[in-house]
Coordinates of C-alpha atoms in Angstrom, one line a residue:
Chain A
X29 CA -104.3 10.5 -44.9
X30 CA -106.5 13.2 -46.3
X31 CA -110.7 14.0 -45.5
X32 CA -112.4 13.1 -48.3
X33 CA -115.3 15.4 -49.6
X34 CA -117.9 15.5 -51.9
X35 CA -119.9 18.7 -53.3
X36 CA -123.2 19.1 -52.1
X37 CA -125.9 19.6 -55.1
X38 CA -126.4 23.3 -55.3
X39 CA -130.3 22.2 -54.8
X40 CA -129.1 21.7 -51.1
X41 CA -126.4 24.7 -50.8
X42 CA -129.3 27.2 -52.3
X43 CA -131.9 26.8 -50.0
X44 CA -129.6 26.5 -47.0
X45 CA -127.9 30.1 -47.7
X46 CA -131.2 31.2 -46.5
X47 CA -132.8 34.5 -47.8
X48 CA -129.3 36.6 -47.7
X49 CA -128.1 37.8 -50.9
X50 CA -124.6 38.3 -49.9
X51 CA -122.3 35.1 -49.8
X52 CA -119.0 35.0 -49.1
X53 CA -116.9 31.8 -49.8
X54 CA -114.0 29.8 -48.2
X55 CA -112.1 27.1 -50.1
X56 CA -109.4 24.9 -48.7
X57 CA -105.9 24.3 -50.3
X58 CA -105.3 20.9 -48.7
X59 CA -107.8 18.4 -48.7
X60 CA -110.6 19.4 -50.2
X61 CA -108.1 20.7 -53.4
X62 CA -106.8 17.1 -53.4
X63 CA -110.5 15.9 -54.1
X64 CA -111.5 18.8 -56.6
X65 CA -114.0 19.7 -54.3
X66 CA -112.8 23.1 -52.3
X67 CA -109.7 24.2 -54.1
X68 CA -109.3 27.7 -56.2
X69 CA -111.4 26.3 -59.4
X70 CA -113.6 24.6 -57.9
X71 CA -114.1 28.3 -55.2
X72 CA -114.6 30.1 -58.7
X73 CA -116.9 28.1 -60.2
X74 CA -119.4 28.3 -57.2
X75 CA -119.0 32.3 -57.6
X76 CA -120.3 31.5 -61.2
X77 CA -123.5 29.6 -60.0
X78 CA -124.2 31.5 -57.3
X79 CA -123.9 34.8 -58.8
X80 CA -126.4 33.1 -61.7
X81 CA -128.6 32.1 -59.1
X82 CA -128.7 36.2 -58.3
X83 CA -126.4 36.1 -55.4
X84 CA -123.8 38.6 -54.8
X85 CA -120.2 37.3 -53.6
X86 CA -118.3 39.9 -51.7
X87 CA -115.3 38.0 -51.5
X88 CA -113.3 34.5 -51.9
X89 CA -110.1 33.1 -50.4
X90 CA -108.8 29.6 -50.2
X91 CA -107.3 29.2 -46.8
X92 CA -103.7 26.8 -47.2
X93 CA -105.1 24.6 -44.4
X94 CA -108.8 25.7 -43.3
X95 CA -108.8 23.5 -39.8
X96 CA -105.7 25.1 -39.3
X97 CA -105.4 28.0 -36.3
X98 CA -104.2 30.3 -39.1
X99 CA -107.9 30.0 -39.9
X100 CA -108.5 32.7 -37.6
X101 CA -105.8 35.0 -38.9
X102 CA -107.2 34.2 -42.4
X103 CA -110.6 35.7 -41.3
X104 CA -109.2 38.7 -39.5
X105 CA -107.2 39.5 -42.6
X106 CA -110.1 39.5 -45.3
X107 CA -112.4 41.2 -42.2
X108 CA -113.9 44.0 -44.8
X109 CA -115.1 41.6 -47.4
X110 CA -116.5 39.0 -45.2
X111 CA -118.5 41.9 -43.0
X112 CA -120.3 43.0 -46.0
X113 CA -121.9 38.8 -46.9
X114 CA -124.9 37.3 -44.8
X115 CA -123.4 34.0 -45.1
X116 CA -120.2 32.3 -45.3
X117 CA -119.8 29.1 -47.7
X118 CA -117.1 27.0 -46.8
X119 CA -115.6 24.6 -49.0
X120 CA -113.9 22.5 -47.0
X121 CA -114.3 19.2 -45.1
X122 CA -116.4 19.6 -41.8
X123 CA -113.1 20.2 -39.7
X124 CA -112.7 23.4 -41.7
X125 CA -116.2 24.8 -41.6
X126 CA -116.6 24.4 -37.6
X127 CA -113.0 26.2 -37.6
X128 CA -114.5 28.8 -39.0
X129 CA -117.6 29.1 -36.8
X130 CA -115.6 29.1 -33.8
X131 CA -113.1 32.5 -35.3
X132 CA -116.5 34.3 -37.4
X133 CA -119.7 35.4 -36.0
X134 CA -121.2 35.5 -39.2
X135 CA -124.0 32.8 -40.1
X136 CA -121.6 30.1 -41.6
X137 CA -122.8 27.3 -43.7
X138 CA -120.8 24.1 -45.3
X139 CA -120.6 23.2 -49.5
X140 CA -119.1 20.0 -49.4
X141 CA -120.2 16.8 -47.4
X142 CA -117.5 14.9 -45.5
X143 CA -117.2 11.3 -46.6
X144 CA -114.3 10.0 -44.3
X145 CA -110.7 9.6 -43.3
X146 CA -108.9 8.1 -46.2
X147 CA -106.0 7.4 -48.5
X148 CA -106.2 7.6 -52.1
X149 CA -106.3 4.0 -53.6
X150 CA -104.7 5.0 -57.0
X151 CA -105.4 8.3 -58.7
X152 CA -108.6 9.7 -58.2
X153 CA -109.9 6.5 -55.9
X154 CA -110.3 6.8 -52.2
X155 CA -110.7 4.0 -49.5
X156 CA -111.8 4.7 -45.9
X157 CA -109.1 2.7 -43.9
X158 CA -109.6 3.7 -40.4
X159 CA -113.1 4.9 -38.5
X160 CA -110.9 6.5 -35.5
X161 CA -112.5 3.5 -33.1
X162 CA -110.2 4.9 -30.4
X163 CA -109.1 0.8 -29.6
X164 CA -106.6 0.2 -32.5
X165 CA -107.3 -4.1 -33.7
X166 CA -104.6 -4.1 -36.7
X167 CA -102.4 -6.1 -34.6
X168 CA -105.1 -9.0 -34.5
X169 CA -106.1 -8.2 -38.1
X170 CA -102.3 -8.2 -39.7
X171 CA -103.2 -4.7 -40.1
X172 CA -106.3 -4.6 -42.1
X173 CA -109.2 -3.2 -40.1
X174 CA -112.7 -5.4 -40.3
X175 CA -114.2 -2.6 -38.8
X176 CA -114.2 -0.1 -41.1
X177 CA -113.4 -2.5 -43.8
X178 CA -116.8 -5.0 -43.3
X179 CA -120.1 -3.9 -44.0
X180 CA -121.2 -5.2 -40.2
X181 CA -117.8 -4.2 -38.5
X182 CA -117.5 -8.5 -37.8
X183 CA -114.7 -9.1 -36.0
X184 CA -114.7 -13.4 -35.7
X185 CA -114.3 -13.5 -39.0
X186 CA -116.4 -13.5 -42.7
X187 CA -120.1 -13.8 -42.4
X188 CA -122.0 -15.9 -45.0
X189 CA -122.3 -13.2 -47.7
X190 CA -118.8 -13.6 -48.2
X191 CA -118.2 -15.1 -52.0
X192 CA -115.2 -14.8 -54.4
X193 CA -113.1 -12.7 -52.2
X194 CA -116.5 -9.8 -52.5
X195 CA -118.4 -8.3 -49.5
X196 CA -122.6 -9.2 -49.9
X197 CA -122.9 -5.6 -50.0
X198 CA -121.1 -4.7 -53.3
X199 CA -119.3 -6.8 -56.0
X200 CA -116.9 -3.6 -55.6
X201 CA -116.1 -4.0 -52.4
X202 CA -113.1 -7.0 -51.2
X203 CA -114.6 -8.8 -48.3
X204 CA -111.6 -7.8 -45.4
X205 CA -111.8 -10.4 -43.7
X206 CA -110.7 -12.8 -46.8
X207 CA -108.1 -10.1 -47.4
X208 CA -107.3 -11.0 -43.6
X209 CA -107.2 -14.2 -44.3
X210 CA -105.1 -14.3 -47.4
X211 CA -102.5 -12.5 -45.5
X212 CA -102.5 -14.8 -42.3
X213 CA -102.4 -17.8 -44.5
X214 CA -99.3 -16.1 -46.2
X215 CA -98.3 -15.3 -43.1
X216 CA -98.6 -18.9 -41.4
X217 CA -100.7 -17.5 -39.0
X218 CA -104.0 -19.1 -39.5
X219 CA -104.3 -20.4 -36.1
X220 CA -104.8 -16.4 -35.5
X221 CA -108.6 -16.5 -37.0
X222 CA -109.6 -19.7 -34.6
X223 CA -109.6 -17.5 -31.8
X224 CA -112.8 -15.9 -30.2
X225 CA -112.6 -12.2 -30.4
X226 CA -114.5 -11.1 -26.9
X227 CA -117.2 -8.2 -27.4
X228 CA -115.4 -5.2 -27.6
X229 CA -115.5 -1.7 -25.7
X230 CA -117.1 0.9 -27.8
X231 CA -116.6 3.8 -25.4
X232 CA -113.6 4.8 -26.7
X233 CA -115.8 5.3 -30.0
X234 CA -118.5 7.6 -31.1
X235 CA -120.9 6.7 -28.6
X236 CA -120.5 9.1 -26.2
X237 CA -120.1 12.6 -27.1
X238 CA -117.5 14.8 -28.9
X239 CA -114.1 12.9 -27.7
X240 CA -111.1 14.8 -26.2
X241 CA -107.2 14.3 -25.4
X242 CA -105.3 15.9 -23.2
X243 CA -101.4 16.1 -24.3
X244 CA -99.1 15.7 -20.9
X245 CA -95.8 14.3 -20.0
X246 CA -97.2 11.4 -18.5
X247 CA -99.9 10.4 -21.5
X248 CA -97.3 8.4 -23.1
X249 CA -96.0 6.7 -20.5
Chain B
X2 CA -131.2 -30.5 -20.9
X3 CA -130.4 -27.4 -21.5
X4 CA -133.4 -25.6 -21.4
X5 CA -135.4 -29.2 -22.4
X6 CA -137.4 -27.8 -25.5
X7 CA -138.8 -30.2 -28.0
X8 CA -136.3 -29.0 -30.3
X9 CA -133.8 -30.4 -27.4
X10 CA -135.0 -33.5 -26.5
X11 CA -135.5 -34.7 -30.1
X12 CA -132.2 -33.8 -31.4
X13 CA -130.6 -35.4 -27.9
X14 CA -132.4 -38.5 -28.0
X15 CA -130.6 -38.8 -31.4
X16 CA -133.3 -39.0 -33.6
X17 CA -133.6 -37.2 -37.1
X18 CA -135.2 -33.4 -36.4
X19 CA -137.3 -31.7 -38.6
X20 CA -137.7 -27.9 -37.9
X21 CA -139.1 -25.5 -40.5
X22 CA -139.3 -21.7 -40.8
X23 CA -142.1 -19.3 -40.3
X24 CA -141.7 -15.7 -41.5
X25 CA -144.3 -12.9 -39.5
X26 CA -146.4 -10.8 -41.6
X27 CA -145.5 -7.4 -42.6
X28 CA -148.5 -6.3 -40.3
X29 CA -150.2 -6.6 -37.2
X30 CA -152.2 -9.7 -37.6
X31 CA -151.8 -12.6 -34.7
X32 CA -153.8 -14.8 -37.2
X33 CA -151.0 -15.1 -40.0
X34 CA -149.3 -16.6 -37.4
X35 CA -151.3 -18.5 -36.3
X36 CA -152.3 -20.4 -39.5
X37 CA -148.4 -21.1 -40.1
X38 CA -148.3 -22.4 -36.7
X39 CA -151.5 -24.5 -37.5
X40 CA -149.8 -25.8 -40.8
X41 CA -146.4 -26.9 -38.9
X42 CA -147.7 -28.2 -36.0
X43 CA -147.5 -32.0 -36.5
X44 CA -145.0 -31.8 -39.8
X45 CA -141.7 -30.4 -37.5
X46 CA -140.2 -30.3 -34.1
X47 CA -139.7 -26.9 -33.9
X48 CA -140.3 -23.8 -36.2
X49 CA -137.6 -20.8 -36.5
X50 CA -139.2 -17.2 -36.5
X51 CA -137.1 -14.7 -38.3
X52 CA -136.1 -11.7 -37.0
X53 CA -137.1 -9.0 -40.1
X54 CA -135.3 -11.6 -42.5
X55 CA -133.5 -9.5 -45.4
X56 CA -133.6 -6.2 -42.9
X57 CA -137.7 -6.3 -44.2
X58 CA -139.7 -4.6 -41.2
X59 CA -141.9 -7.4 -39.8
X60 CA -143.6 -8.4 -37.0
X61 CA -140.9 -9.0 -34.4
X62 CA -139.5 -12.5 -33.8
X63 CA -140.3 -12.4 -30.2
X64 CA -143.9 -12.0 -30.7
X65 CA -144.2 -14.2 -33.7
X66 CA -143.0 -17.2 -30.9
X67 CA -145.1 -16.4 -28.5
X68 CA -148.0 -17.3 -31.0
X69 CA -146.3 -20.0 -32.4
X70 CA -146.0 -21.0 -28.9
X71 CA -149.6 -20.7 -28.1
X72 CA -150.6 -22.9 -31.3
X73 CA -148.6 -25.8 -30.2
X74 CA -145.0 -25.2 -31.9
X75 CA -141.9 -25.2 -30.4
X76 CA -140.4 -21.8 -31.6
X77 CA -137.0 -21.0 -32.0
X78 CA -136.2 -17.3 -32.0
X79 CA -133.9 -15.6 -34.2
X80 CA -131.8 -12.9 -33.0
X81 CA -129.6 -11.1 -35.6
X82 CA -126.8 -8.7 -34.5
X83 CA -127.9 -5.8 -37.3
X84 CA -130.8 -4.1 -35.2
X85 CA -130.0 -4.2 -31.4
X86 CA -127.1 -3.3 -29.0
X87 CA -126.0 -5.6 -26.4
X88 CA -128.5 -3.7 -24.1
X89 CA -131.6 -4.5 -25.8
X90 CA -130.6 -8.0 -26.9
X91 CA -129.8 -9.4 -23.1
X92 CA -133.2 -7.3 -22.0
X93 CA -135.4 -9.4 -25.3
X94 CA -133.7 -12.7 -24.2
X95 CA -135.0 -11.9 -20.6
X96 CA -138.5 -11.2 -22.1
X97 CA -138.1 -14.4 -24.0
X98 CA -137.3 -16.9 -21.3
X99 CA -140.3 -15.5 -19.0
X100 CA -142.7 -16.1 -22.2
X101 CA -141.4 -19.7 -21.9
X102 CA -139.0 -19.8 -25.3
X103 CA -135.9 -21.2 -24.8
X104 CA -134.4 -22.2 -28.4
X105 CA -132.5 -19.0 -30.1
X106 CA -130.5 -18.7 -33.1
X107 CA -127.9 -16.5 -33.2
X108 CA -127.1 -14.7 -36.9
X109 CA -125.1 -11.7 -37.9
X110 CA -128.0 -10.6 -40.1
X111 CA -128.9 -9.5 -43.5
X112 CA -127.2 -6.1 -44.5
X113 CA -130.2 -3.6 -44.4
X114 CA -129.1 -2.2 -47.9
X115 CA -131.1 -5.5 -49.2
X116 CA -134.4 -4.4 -47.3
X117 CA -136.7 -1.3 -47.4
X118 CA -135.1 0.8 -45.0
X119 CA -131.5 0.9 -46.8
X120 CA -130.8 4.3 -45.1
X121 CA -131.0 3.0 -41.4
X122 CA -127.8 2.7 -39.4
X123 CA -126.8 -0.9 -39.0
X124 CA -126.1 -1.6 -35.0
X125 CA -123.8 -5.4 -34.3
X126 CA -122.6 -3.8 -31.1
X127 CA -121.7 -7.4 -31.1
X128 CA -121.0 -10.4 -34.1
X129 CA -123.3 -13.4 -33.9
X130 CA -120.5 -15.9 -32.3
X131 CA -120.2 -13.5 -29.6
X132 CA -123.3 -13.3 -29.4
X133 CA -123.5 -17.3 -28.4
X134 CA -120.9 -16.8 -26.1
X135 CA -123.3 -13.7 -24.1
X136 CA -126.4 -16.1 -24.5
X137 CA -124.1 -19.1 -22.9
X138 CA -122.8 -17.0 -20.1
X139 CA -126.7 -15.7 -19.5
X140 CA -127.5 -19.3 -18.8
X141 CA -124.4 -20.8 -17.5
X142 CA -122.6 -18.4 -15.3
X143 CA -126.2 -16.1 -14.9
X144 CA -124.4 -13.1 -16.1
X145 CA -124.9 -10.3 -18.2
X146 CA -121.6 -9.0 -20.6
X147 CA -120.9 -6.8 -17.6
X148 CA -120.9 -9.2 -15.2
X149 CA -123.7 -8.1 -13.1
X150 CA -125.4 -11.1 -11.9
X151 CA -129.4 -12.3 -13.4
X152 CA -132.0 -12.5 -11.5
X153 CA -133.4 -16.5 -12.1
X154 CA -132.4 -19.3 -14.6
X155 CA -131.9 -18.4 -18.2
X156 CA -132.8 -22.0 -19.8
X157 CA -131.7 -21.9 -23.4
X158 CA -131.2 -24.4 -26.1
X159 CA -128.5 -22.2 -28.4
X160 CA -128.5 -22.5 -31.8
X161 CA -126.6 -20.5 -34.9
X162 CA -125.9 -21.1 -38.7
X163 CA -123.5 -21.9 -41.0
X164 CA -123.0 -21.3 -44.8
X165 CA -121.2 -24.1 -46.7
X166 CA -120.7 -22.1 -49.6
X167 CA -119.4 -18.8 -48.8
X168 CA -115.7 -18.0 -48.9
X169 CA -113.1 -18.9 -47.9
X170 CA -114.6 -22.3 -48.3
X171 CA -111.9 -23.3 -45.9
X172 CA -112.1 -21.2 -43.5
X173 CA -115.8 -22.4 -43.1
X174 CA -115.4 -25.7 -41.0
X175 CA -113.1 -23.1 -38.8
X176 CA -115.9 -21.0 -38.4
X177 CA -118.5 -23.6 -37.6
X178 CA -115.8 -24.6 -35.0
X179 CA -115.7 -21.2 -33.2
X180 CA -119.6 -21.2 -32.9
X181 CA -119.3 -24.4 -31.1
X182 CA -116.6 -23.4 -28.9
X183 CA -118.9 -20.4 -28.3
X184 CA -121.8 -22.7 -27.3
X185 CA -123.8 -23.3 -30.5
X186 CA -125.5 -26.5 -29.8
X187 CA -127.4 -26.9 -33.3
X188 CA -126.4 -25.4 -36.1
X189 CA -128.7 -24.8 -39.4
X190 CA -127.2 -24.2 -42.5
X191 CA -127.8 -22.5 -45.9
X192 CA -130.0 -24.0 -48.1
X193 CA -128.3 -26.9 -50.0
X194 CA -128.4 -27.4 -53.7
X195 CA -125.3 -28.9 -54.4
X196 CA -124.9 -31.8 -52.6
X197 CA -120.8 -32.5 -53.5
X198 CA -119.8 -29.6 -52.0
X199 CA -121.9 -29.8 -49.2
X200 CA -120.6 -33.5 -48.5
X201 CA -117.1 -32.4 -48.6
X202 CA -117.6 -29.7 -46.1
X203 CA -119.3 -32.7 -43.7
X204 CA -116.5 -34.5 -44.4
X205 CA -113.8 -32.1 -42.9
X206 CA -117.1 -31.4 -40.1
X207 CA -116.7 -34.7 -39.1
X208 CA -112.8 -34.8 -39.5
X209 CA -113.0 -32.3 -36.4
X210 CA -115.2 -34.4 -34.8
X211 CA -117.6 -31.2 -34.5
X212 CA -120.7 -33.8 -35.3
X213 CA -120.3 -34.9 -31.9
X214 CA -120.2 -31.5 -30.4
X215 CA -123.4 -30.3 -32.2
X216 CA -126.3 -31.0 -33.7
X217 CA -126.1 -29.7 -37.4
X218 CA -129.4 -29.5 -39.4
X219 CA -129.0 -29.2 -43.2
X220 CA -131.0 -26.4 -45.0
X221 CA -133.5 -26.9 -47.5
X222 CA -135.9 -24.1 -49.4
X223 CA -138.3 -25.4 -51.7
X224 CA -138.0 -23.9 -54.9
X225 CA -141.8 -23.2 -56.1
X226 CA -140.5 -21.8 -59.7
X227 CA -138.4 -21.5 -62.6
X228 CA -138.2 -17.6 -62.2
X229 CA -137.1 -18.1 -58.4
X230 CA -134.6 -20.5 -59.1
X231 CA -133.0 -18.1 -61.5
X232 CA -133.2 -15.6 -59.1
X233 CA -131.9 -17.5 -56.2
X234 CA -129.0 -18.6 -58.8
X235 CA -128.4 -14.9 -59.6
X236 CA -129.1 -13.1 -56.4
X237 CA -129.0 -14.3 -53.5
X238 CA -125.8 -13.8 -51.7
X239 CA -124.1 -17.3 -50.4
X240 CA -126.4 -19.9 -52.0
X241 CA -125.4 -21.9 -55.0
X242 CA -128.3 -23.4 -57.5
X243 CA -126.5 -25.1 -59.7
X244 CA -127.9 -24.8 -63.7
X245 CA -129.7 -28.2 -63.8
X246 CA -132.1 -27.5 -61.4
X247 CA -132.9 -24.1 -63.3
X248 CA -133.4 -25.9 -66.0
X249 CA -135.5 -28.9 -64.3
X250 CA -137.5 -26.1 -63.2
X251 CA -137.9 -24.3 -66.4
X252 CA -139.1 -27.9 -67.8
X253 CA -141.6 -28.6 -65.2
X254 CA -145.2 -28.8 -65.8
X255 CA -146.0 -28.1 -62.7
X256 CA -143.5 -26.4 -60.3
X257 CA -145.0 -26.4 -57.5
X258 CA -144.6 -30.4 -57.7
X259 CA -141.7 -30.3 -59.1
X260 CA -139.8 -28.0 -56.2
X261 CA -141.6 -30.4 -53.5
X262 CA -140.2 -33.1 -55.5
X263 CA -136.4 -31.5 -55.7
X264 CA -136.7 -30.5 -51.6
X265 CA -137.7 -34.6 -51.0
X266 CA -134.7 -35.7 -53.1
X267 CA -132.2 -33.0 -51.4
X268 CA -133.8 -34.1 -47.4
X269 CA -133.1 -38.0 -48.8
X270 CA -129.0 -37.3 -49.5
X271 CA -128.6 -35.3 -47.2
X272 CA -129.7 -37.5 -44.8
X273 CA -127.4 -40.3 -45.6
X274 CA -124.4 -37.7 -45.3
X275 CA -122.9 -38.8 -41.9
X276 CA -122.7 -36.1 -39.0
X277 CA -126.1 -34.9 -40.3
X278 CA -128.8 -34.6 -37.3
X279 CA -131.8 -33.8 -39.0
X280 CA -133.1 -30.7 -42.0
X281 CA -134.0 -27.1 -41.8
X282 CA -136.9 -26.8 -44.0
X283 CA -137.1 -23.0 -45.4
X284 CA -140.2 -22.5 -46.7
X285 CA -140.8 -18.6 -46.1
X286 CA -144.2 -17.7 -47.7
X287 CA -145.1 -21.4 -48.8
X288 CA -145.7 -22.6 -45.2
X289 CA -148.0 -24.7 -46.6
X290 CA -146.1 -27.0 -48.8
X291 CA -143.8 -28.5 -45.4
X292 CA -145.9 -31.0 -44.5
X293 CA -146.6 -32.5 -47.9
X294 CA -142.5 -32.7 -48.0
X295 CA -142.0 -33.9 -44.7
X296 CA -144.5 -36.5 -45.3
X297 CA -143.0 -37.4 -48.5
X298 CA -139.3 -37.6 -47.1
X299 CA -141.2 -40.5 -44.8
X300 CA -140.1 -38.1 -41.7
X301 CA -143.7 -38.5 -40.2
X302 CA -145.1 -38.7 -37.6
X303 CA -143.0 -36.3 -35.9
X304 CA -141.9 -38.0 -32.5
X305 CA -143.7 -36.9 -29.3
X306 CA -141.4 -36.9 -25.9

């Protein structure tokens, strides 16, 4: 499971550096070097541009994990450099940039957006698998999730746009619940998709503010 | 009775409904309405208002019903699950019943990427067979989804649709069946083209005795030319035009006949297929042409109970 990022166009990270001539940039070893988007390479080549866009970098690091508490250490090691920029750039998934707001005072300002939760297909192709609902269906779904996986999150099974095994929405796209299907039919389970799915509880979603967890003996009871 | 709309007494006196479709403007105009209502008045038993078909921004269903109410049809409000939250859905079929519409159809709705707001965020809160199932418990039980008790009777004649031709082709009597558990007591198809497959679906329909459960209309859209034939072929998600009838249209003199022609041939097999309660006649932006086909099909007069 990584975060999957994409670089914003430097149209969009200009503009948002704000009138500040001094940048300095964070990259990010894990994710975001997985996805070419925030690794070492990637950190240098956004020196390039911005220096050609008459910006002056005082400094560059790519933090092993930046969502990581060792974010703040990170910051309070490079201190000096990152004193004398305006603006950080961070190159990281959002995790990573709102780490570093919490640990830097300084104006900080994000390079990459963050596409989802994911799993790389095969090389180079990623697939968001899981939305974090917060009310786990797989066991319904023979572990593929409709909601994420269907275009309108259906969970009684394919809607009409549903031809040749391909969502409505993109010849690309496999339409989950025939993958569902396939697999109950495999399975013998067919009986499974006759059933009436009741509305569901979207609390435990986003739908209600940022969601916490509080780790104690008795939350895994 | 349900909710004893004409739609309802027609299709439960067992004789062979006609309902057709009218599609509110992209504007503010009660007139456009009311001309479509004018031309279906006396060709169908009830006329469907779309709920901003293909995620297009139109005047909204509930309003379009209300006029079509006030010229003298019996409107059947769609509801897709794309655009509104349990909340606002329950609070419009409220709105509905004191307006005095008591047919709805319950869809899943188009995806908005097809329509001219392709960057809005999609809602279905809830799907569409669970959205029969709310619409049943409103008039049955007079509950909300939360329980919470209504406040007078919630008449309603509930409808939803089913596509013959999307995939898995098996799974689709399956689906039909859920709907019907769910409450669905007519059902209006996609538009059918190709009859064989259509039959066949019937056929298993009928195996599951679901005929008797429901009352299941069969979809027809006039085709008014060769370029929209080819485009329905090519395009349109879940409908199947198979090559003749581009190429009957491509041959026609006149299209316009012609497509009347092909919708009066479809309405007369489907009619003979057994299980089938009457046609949903699709004529979005051709309002005009129903009656002609309707009269054709010999389906007039329409009966008056």
């Amino acid at each position: 499971m990584i975060t999957i990022t994409k670089q914003k166009p430097l149209e969009e990270i200009l503009p948002s550096l704000g009138k500040g001539k001094k940048v300095y940039i964070i990259g990010c070893g894990t994710c975001a070097t997985i996805c070419h988007t925030g690794g070492k390479a990637e950190v240098l080549e956004m020196k390039e541009k911005l220096e050609a866009e008459g910006k002056k970098v005082t400094g560059w690091m790519v933090i092993p994990t930046a969502c990581d508490e060792l974010t703040r250490e990170a910051l309070a090691e490079n201190a000096e450099a990152i004193e004398q920029a305006d603006a950080i750039l961070v190159m990281s998934c959002a995790f990573g940039v709102q780490t570093v707001t919490m640990y830097s005072d300084k104006a900080v300002y994000p390079a990459l957006n963050t596409l989802f939760v994911g799993k790389e297909e095969t090389p180079g192709h990623f697939i968001e698998v899981c939305m974090q609902c917060g009310n786990c269906v797989l066991a319904t779904t023979v572990g593929i999730c409709p909601l994420v996986r269907c275009a309108k999150s259906l969970l009684n099974g394919p809607c009409g746009g549903s031809v040749d095994g391909k969502c409505e929405v993109s010849p690309d796209t496999p339409c989950a619940w025939q993958l569902i299907y396939d697999r109950l039919k495999a399975l013998g389970q067919l009986d499974k998709m006759e059933e009436i799915v009741p509305v569901r509880d979207w609390s435990t979603s986003t739908s209600g503010g940022p969601r916490r967890f509080v780790l104690t003996d008795e939350t895994n009871d | 009775m349900k909710a004893g709309t004409n739609l309802e007494k027609v299709l439960e006196s067992g004789r062979f409904a006609v309902t057709a479709e009218a599609g509110p403007p992209k504007g503010t105009s009660a007139a456009v309405m009311q001309r479509k209502a004018e031309a279906l008045r006396h060709c169908c038993d009830a006329a469907n208002v779309t709920d901003n078909q293909t995620a297009i921004v139109r005047m909204s269903s509930l309003a379009g019903c209300v006029i079509m109410k006030q010229g003298g049809v019996d409107p059947v409000m769609q509801i897709v699950c794309r655009d509104r939250n349990r909340i606002a859905i329950q609070s419009d079929v409220l709105g509905a019943v004191a307006l005095g519409i008591g047919n709805i159809l319950c869809l899943s709705g188009d995806h908005q990427m097809f329509g001219n707001h392709p960057t809005a965020k999609n809602v279905f809160d809830i799907d569409s067979i669970q959205l029969i199932q709310a619409l049943k418990a409103m008039r049955d039980e007079q509950k909300f989804l939360c329980g919470d008790d209504i406040s007078g009777e919630v008449p309603l004649f509930i409808g939803a649709v089913a596509n013959p031709y999307a995939d898995p082709f098996e799974f689709r009597v399956a689906r039909l069946a859920k709907k019907v558990k769910a409450g669905a007591e007519f059902i209006q198809t996609q538009a059918v083209y190709d009859i064989d497959k259509f039959a066949k679906w019937m056929e298993m329909v009928v195996e599951r005795g679901l005929d008797k459960q429901t009352h299941i209309l069969a979809g027809v859209i006039p085709i008014k030319s060769a370029g929209m034939a080819r485009y329905m072929r090519d395009y349109v998600s879940g409908v199947t035009v198979p090559d003749e009838l581009v190429t009957r249209m491509e041959q026609a003199q006149d299209t316009k006949v012609e497509g009347a022609k092909v919708a009066v041939e479809i309405i007369e097999q489907v009619k003979e297929i057994p299980g089938i309660h009457g046609v949903h006649i699709m004529a979005v932006g051709w309002e005009d042409i129903v009656p002609e086909i309707v009269k054709q099909a010999g389906l007039l007069p329409r009966p008056v109970l």
